[in-house]
Short mmCIF file of C-alpha atoms and ligand atoms in Angstrom, two decimals:
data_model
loop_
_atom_site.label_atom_id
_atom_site.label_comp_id
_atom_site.label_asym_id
_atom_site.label_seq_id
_atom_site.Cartn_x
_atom_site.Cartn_y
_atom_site.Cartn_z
CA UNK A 1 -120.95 -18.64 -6.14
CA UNK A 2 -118.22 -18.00 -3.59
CA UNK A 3 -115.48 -19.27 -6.29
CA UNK A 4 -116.29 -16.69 -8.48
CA UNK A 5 -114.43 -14.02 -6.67
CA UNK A 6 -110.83 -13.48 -7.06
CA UNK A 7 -110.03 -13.80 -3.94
CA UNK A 8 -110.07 -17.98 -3.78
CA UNK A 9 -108.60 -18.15 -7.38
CA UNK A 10 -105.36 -15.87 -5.57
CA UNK A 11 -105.85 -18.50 -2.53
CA UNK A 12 -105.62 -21.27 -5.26
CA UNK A 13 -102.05 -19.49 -6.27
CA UNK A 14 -100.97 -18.83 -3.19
CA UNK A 15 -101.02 -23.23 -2.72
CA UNK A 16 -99.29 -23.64 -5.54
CA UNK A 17 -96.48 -20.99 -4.28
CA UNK A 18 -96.19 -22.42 -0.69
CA UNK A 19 -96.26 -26.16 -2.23
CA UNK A 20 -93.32 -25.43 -4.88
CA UNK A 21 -91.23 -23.66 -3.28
CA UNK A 22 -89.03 -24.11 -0.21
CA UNK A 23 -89.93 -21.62 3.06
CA UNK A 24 -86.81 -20.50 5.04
CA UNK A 25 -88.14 -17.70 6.74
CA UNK A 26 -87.51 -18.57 10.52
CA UNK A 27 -90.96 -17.15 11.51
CA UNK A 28 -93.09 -19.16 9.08
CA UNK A 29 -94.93 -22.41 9.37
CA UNK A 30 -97.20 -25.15 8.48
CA UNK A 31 -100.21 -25.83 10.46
CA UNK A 32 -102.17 -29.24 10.42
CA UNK A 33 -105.40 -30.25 8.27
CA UNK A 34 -107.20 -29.86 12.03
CA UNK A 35 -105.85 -26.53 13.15
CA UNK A 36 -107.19 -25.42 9.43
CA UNK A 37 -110.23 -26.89 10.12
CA UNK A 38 -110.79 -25.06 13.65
CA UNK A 39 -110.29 -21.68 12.51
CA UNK A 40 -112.18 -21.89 9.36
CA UNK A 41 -114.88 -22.44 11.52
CA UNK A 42 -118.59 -21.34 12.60
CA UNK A 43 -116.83 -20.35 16.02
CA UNK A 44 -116.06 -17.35 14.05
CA UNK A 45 -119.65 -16.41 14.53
CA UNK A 46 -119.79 -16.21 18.32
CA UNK A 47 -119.60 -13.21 20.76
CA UNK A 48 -117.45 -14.22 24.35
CA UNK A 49 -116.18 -11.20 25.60
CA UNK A 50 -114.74 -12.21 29.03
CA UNK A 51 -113.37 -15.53 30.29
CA UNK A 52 -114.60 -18.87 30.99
CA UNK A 53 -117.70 -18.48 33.71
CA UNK A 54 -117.18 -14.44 33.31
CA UNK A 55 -118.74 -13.52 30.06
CA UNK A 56 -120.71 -10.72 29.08
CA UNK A 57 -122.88 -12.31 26.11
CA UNK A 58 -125.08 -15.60 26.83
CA UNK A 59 -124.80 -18.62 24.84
CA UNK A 60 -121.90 -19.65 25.90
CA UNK A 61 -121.97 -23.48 26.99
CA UNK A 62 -119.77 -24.66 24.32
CA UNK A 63 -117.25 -21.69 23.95
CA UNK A 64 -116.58 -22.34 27.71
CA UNK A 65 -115.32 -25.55 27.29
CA UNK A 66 -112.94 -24.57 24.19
CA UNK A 67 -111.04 -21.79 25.69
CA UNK A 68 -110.67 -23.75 28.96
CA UNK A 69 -109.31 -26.66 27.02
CA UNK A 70 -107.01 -24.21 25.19
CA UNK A 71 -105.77 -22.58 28.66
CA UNK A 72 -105.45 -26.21 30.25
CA UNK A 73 -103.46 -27.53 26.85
CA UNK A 74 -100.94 -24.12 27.61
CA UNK A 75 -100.37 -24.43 30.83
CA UNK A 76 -99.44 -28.18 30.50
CA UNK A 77 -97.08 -27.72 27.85
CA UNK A 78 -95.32 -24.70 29.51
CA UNK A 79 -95.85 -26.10 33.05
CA UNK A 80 -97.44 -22.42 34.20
CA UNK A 81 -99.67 -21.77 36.85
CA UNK A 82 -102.08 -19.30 34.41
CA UNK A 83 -102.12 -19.29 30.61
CA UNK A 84 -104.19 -16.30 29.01
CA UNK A 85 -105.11 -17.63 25.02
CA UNK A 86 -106.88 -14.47 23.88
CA UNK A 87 -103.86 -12.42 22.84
CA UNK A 88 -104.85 -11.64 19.01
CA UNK A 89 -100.62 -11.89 18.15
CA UNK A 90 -98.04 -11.36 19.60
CA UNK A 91 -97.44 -8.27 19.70
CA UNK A 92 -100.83 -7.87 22.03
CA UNK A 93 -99.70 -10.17 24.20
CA UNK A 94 -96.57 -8.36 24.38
CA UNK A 95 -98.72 -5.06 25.00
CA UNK A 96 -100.55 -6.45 27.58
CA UNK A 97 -98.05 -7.50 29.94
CA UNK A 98 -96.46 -3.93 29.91
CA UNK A 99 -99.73 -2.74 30.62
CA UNK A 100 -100.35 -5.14 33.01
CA UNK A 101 -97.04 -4.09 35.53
CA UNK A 102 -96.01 -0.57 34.02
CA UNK A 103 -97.18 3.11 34.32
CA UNK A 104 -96.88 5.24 31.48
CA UNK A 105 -92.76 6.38 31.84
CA UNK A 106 -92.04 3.31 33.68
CA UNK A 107 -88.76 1.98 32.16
CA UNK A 108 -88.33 -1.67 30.45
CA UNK A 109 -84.82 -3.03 29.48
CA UNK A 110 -85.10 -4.76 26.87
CA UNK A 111 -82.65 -6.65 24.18
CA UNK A 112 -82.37 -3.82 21.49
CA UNK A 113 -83.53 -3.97 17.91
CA UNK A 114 -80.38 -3.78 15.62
CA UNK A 115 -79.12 -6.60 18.12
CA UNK A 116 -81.77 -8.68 17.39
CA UNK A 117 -84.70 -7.98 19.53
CA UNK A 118 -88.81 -7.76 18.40
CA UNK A 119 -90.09 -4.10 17.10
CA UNK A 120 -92.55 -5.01 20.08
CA UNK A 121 -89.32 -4.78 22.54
CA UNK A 122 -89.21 -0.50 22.63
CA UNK A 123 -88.35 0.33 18.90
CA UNK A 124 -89.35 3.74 18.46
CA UNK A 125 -92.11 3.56 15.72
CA UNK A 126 -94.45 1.46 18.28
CA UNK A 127 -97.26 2.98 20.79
CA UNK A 128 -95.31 1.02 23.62
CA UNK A 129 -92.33 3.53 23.22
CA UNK A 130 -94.32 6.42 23.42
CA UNK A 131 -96.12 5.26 26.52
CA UNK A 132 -93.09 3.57 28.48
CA UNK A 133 -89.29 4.30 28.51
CA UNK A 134 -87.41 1.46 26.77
CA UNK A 135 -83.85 1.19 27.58
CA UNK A 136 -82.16 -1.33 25.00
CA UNK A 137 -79.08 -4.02 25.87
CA UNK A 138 -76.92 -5.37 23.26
CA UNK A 139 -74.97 -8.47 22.10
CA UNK A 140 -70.89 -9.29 22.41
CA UNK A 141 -68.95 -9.75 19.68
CA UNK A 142 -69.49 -13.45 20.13
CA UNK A 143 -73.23 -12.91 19.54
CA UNK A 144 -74.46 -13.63 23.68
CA UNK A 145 -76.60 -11.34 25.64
CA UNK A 146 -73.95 -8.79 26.59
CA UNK A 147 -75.14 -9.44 30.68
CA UNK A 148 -72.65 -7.46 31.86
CA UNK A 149 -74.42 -4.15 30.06
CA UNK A 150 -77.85 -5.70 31.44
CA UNK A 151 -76.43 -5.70 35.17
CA UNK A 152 -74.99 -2.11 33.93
CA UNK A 153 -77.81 -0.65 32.85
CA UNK A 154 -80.50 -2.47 35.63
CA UNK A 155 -78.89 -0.95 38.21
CA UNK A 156 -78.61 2.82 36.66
CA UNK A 157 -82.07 2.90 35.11
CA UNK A 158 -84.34 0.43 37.95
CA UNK A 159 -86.40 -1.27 35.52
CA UNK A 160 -89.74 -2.64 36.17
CA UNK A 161 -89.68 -5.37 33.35
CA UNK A 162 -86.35 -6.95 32.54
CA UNK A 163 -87.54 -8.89 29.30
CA UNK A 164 -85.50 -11.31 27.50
CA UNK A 165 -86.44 -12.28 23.92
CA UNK A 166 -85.37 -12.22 20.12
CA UNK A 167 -86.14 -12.63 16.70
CA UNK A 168 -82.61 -12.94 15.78
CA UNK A 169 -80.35 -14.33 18.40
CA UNK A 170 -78.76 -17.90 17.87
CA UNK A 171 -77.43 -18.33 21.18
CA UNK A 172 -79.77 -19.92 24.70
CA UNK A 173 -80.38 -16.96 26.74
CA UNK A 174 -79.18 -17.75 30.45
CA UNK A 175 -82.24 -17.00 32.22
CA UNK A 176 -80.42 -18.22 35.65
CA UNK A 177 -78.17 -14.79 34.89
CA UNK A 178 -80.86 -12.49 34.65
CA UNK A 179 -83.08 -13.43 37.68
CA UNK A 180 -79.73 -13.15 39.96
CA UNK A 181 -79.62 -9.56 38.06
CA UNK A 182 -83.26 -8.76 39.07
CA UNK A 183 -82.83 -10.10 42.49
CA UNK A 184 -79.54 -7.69 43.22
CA UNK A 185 -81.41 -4.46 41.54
CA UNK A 186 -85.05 -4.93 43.19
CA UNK A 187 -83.24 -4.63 46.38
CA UNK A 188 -81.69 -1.83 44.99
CA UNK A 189 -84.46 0.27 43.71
CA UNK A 190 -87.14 -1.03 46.38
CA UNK A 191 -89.79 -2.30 43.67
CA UNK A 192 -90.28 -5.91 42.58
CA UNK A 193 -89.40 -5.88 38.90
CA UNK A 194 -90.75 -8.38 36.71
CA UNK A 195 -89.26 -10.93 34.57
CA UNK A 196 -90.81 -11.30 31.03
CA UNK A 197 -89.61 -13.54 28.33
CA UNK A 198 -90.89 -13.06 24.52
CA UNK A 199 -90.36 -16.59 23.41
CA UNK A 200 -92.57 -16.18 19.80
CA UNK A 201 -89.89 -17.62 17.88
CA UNK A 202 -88.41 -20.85 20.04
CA UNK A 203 -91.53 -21.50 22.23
CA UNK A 204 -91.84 -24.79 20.11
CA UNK A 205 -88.49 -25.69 21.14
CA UNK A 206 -89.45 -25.25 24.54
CA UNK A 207 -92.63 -27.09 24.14
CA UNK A 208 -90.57 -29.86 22.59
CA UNK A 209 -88.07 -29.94 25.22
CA UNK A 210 -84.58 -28.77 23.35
CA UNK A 211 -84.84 -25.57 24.76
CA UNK A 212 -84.75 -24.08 29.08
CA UNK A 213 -87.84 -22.64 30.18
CA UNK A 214 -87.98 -19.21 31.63
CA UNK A 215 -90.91 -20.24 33.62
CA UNK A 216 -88.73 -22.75 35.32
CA UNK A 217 -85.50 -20.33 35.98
CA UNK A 218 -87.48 -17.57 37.93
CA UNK A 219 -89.19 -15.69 35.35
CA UNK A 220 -92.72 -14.95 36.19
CA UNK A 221 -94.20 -14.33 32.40
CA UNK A 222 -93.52 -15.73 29.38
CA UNK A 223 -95.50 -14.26 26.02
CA UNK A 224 -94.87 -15.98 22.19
CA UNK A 225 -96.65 -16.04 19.08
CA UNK A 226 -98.36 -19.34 18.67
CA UNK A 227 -97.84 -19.30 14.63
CA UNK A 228 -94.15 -19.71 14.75
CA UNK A 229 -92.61 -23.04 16.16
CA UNK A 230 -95.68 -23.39 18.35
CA UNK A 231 -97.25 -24.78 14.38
CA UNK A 232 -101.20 -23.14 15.36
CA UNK A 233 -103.16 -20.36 14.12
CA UNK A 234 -101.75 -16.92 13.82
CA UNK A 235 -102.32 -15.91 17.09
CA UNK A 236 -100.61 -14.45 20.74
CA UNK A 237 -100.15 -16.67 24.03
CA UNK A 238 -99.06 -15.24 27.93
CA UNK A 239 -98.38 -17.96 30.40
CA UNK A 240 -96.97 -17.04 34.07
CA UNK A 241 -96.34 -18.08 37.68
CA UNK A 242 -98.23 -16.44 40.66
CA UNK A 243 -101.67 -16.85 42.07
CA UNK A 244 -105.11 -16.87 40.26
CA UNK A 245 -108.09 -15.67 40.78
CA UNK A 246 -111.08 -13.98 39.76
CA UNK A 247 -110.72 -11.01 36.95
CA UNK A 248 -113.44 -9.19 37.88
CA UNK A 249 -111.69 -7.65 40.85
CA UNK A 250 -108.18 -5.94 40.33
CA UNK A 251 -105.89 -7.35 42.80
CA UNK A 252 -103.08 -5.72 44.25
CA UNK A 253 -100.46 -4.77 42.29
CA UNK A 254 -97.47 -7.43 43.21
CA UNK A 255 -95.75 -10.25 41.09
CA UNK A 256 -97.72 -12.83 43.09
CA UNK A 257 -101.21 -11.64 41.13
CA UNK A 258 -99.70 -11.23 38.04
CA UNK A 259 -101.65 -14.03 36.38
CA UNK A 260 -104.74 -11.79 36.91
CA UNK A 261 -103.23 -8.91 36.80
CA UNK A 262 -102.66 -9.91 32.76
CA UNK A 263 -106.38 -11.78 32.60
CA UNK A 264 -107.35 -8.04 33.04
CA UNK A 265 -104.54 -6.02 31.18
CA UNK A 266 -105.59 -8.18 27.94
CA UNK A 267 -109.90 -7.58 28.44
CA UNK A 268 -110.59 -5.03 28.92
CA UNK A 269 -107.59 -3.57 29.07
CA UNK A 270 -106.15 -4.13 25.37
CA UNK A 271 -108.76 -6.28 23.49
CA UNK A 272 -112.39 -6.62 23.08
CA UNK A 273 -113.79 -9.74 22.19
CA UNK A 274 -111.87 -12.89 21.56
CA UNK A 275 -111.48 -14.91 18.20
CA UNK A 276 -113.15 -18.29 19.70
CA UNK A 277 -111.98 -19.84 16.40
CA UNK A 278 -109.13 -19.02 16.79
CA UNK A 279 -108.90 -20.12 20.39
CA UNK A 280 -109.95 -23.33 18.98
CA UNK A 281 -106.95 -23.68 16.97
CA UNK A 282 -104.70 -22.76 19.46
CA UNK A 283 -106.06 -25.65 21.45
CA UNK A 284 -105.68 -28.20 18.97
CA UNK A 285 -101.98 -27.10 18.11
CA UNK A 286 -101.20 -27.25 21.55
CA UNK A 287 -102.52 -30.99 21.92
CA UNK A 288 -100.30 -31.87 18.57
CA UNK A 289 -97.85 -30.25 20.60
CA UNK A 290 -97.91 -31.99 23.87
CA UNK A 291 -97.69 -35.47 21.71
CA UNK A 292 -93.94 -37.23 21.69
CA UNK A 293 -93.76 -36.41 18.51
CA UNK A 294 -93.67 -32.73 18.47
CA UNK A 295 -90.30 -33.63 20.70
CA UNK A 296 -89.05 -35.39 17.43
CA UNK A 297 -89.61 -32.85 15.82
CA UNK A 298 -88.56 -29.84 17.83
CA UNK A 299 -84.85 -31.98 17.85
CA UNK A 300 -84.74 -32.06 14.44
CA UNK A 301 -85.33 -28.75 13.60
CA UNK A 302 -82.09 -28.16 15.54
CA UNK A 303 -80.46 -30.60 14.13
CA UNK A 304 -81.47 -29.24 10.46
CA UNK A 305 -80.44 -25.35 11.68
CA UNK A 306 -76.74 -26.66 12.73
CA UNK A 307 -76.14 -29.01 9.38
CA UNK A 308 -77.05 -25.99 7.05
CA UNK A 309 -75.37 -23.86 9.57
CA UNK A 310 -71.64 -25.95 9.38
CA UNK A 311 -72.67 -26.21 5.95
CA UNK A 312 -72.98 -22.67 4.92
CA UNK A 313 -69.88 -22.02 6.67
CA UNK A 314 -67.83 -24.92 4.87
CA UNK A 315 -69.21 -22.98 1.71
CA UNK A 316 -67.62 -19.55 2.81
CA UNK A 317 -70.84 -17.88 3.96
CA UNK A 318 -69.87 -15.47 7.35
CA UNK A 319 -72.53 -16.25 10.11
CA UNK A 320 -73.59 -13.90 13.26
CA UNK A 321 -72.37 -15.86 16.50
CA UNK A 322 -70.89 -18.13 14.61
CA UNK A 323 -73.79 -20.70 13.98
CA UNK A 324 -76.55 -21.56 15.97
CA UNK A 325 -77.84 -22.96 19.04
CA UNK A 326 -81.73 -22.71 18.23
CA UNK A 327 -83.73 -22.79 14.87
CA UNK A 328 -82.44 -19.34 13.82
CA UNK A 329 -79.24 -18.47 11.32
CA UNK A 330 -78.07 -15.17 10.09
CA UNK A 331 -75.68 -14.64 7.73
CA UNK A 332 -73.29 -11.76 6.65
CA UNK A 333 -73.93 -11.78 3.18
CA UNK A 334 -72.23 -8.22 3.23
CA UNK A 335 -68.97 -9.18 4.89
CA UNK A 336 -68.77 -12.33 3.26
CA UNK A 337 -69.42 -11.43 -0.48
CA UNK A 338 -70.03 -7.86 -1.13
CA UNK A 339 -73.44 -8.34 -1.46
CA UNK A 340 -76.61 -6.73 0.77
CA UNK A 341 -79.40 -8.71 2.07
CA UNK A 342 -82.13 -7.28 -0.04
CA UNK A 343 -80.59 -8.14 -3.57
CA UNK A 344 -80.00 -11.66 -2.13
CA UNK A 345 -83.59 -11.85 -0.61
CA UNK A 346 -84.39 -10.90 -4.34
CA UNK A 347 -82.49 -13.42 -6.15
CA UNK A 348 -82.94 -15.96 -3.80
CA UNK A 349 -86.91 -15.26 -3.85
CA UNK A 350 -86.46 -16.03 -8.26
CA UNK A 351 -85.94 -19.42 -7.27
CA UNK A 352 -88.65 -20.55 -4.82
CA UNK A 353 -86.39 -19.89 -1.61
CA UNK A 354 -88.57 -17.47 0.60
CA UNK A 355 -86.55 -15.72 3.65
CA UNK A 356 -85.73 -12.06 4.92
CA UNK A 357 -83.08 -9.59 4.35
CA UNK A 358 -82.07 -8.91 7.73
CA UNK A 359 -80.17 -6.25 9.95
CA UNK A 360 -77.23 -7.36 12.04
CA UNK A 361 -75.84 -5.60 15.02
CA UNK A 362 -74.10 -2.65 14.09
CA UNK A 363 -75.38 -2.61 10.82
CA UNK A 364 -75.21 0.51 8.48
CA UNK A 365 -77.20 -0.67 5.20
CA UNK A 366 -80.16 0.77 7.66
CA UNK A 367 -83.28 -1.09 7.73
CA UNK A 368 -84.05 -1.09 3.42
CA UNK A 369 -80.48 -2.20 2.50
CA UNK A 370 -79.53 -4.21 5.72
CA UNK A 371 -76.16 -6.50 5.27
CA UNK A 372 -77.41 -10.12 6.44
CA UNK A 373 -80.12 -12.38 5.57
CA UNK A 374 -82.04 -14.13 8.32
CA UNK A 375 -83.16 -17.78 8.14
CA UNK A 376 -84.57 -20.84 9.91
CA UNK A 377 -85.90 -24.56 9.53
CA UNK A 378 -89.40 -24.91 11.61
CA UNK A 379 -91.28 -25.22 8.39
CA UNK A 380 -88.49 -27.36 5.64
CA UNK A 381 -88.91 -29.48 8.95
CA UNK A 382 -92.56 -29.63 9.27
CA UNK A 383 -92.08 -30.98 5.71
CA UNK A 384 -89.89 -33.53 6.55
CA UNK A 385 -87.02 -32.20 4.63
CA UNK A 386 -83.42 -33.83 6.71
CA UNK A 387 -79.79 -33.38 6.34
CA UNK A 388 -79.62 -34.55 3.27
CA UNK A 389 -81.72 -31.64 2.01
CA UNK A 390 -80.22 -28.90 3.71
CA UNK A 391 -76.79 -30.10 2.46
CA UNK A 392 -78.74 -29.34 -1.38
CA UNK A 393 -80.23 -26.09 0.43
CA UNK A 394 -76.76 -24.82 0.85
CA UNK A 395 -75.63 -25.86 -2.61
CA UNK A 396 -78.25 -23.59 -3.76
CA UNK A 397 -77.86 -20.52 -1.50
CA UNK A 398 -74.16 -20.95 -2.66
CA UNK A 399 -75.13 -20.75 -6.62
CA UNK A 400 -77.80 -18.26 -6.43
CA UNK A 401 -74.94 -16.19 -4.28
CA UNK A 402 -72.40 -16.38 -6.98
CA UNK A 403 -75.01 -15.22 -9.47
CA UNK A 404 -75.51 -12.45 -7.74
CA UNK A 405 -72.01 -11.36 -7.40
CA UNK A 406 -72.18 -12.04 -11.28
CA UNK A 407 -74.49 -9.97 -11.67
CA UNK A 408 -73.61 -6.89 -9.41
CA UNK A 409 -77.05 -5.95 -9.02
CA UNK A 410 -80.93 -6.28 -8.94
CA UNK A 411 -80.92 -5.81 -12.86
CA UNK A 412 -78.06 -7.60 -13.78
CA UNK A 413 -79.86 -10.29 -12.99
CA UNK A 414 -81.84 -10.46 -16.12
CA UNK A 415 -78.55 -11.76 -17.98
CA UNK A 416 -78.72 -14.86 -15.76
CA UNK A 417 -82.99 -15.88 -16.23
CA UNK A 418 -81.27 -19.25 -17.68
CA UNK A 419 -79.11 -20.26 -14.74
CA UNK A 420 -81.86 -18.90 -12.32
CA UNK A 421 -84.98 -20.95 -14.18
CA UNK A 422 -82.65 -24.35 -13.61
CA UNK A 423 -82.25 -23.44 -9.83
CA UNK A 424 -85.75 -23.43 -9.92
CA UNK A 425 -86.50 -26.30 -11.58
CA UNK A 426 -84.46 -28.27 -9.09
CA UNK A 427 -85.95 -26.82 -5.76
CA UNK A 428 -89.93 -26.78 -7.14
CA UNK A 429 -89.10 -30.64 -7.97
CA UNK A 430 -87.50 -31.52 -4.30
CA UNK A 431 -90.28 -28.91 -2.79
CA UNK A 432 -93.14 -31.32 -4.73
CA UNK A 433 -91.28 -34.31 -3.27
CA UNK A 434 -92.24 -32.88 0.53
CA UNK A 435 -96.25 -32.09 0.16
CA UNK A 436 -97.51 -28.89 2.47
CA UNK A 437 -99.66 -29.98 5.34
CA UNK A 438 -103.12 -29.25 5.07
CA UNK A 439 -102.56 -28.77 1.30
CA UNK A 440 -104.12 -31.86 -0.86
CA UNK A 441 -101.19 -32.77 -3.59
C1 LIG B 1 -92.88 -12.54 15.87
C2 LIG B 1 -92.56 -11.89 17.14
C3 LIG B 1 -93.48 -11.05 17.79
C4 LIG B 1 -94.74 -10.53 17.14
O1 LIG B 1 -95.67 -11.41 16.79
P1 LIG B 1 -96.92 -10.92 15.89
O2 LIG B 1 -97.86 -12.05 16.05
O3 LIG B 1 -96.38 -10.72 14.52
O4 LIG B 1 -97.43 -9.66 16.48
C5 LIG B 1 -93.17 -10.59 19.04
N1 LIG B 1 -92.00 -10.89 19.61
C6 LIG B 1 -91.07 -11.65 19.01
C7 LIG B 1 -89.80 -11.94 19.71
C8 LIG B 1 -91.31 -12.17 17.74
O5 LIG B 1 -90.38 -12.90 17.14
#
C-alpha cells in the first residue's frame, strides 16, 4: 500500500539523480547499506530521554547499550575523554556548547561568515546572535586564519569561547596558535575561556588521520556534523577533554566539568528526546570509521581535492588560497571569467554536476549572486572515483564554463541544450560506472 504514495515514487527519482550524476558539493555524502539500515529502523519507535543509566522512560535495556556503544565508538576515534551523540545536527551541537559556557551577552570570537565560517558561528539571522555577542575574525590575503586579528581582537573584547571552524577554508588551522592566544588573554581578562573547534566538514579527515586534532593541541571541545566526512546519518556530535560525571547534578562552572557541563546544556538544556535510530547510525559509521580503511580513504580524498585543485588551475580557473590543504576548493569564477557563482551552479547543475555557488571573502555579489563556487571530493571518493577522474571532472567544469561565457546568461543557455545534453551524456555514463552505496544498480 505504502508504494502508492508519491512520496517513494519521488524517493525512486531521487536514486536515479544521486546514481547519474556526479556530487561535488563538499558537505555531501554517501552512507553505507548498514548505516541505512540503522536509521530506517524500529529504534525510531522508542522514548530515551536522558543518558545511559539516567533515563526518564523505562524500557530501556537495549537503547542503553546502543548509545553507549555510539559514545565509546566517538571517543575512540577522536581520542576524547566525553563524547555526547545526541546532538540532532550540527548546528545543536554547536548551540549547546555556547549554552553550555556562555551567559546571554557573553562574547564568542569566532571565524566570520563572508571569510568562510558556519551561519552557526554568530551570523546575524541565527538565535545564537541574538542571545550572545559574536565578534568575527577574518582571513589574509593568502587565505590563513588572519591570527594576528584573533590575538587583536581576544585581547580587546575577552572572549569566553575562542572557536575555530569553517565551511570554506582550505588551509589547516594552527590550533597550537590559538591556545598560546587563549592562554595570554585568560590571564588577561581573569576568566578561563574555552576553546571550541567546529570540525563538521574535516572531522573525517581527522578520524582518518590526514588532519591535527584540536583535542590533542589544547582545545577542550570539539563539535562536527557526523553526515559530512564522518559518512553516518545526518546528525550532530560534541566530544571534549575534562572530567565526567553524573548529569543529574550541575557541576561547577570551570573547563575541567565541561564534559558534563555539555551532557546537560544538550538535555535538557537544548533537546528533548534523542533519535535512538539515529544514534544507532552514528555508531555504526563510527566503527566503519575506526577501520584502516577509512584512513585510505580519508588520504585519498586529499589527494583527489589537490589533483582537481592543480588541475583547475592549469585550466585557468582562479582559486581562494591558492588550492587546498583539506577536502575543500573554492573558486573565483568571478575574477577568473566574468561569470557569478549562481549561473555556473546553474549550468553546471544541467549536466549532473551538483555543488554550491559560494561567497568569498570580500565578496560583493551578496549572498544570491555570490562570485565563487564552492566544492569538495568526500563523496566522488566514497565512489571510488581517482585522479584519473578528476582530471575528466576538470575537463568538464572547463566546457560547461566556456558555455556559459557563451552564453552570457541564465537564458542564453537555451541556445547551447545540444552541447549541454553531450556533457551529460558523458558524466551520467562515468557516474553509472561508480554505483552509489547503499543504492542497488
Ligand atoms: C555543516 C556545518 C554545520 C551545521 O551542520 P547542520 O547539521 O547542517 O546543522 C555547522 N558548522 C559547520 C562548520 C558546518 O560546516
Amino acid at each position: 500500500m505504502a508504494k502508492q504514495d508519491p512520496i517513494f515514487e519521488l524517493i525512486d527519482a531521487e536514486k536515479k539523480r544521486q546514481s547519474e550524476g556526479l556530487e561535488l558539493i563538499p558537505s555531501e555524502n554517501y552512507v553505507s547499506a548498514n548505516v541505512l539500515k540503522a536509521m530506517g529502523s524500529i529504534l525510531t519507535n522508542k522514548y530515551s530521554e536522558g543518558y545511559p543509566g539516567k533515563r526518564y522512560y523505562g524500557g530501556q535495556e537495549n537503547i542503553d547499550p546502543i548509545e553507549t556503544l555510539a559514545i565509546e565508538r566517538a571517543k575512540e576515534l577522536f581520542h576524547a575523554d566525553h563524547a555526547n551523540v545526541q546532538p540532532h545536527s550540527g548546528a545543536n551541537a554547536n548551540e549547546a556548547v555556547y549554552f553550555s559556557w556562555c551567559e546571554p551577552g557573553d562574547t564568542i570570537l569566532a571565524m566570520s561568515l563572508p571569510a568562510g565560517g558556519h551561519l552557526t558561528h554568530g551570523s546575524p539571522v541565527t538565535r545564537s546572535a541574538k542571545i550572545y555577542n559574536f565578534v568575527g575574525y577574518g582571513v589574509t590575503k593568502e587565505g590563513d586564519i588572519d591570527y594576528d586579528e584573533m590575538e587583536r581582537l581576544a585581547k580587546e573584547h575577552h572572549p569566553k569561547i575562542i572557536l575555530v571552524g569553517f565551511s570554506a577554508f582550505m588551509k589547516i588551522p594552527d590550533f597550537d596558535r590559538v591556545q598560546k592566544i587563549a592562554d595570554e588573554v585568560s590571564r588577561e581578562a581573569g576568566h578561563e575561556i574555552l576553546l571550541m573547534a567546529d570540525m563538521a566538514h574535516v572531522a573525517g579527515l581527522i578520524a582518518g588521520g590526514v588532519h591535527p586534532n584540536p583535542l590533542e593541541h589544547g582545545f577542550q571541545v570539539m563539535t562536527t556534523t557526523t553526515h559530512k566526512t564522518l559518512r553516518g546519518p545526518r546528525g550532530g556530535l560534541i566530544v571534549s577533554m575534562g572530567k565526567v560525571s553524573s548529569p543529574l547534578r550541575k557541576p561547577e562552572h570551570t573547563l575541567e566539568n565541561i564534559p558534563t557541563l555539555i551532557d546537560r546544556a544538550v538535555f535538557p538544556g537544548t533537546q528533548g528526546g534523542p533519535l535512538e535510530h539515529i544514534i544507532a547510525a552514528k555508531a555504526v559509521a563510527f566503527e566503519e570509521d575506526l577501520q584502516p580503511e577509512f584512513a585510505d580513504y580519508a588520504r585519498s580524498v586529499v589527494e583527489n581535492a589537490q589533483v582537481l585543485a592543480t588541475e583547475l588551475q592549469r585550466l585557468g580557473f582562479k582559486l581562494q588560497g591558492g588550492g587546498t590543504e583539506n577536502h575543500l576548493i573554492l573558486i573565483d569564477v568571478k575574477d577568473s571569467y566574468g561569470i557569478d557563482g549562481k549561473f555556473y551552479e546553474i549550468a553546471l547543475d544541467r549536466v549532473g554536476l551538483t555543488l554550491n555557488a559560494n561567497a568569498l571573502p570580500s565578496d560583493k555579489g551578496g549572498a544570491f549572486r555570490p562570485s565563487g563556487v564552492r566544492l569538495g571530493t568526500p563523496a566522488m571518493t566514497t565512489r571510488d572515483l581517482g585522479a584519473e577522474e578528476m582530471l575528466k571532472l576538470a575537463g568538464w567544469m572547463k566546457q560547461v564554463l566556456d558555455i556559459c561565457v557563451a552564453a552570457g546568461d541564465e537564458d542564453g543557455l537555451g541556445g547551447h541544450v545540444a552541447e549541454l545534453d553531450a556533457i551529460r551524456a558523458e558524466v551520467r555514463e562515468l557516474a553509472l560506472n561508480f554505483p552509489v552505496p547503499g543504492i542497488e544498480k
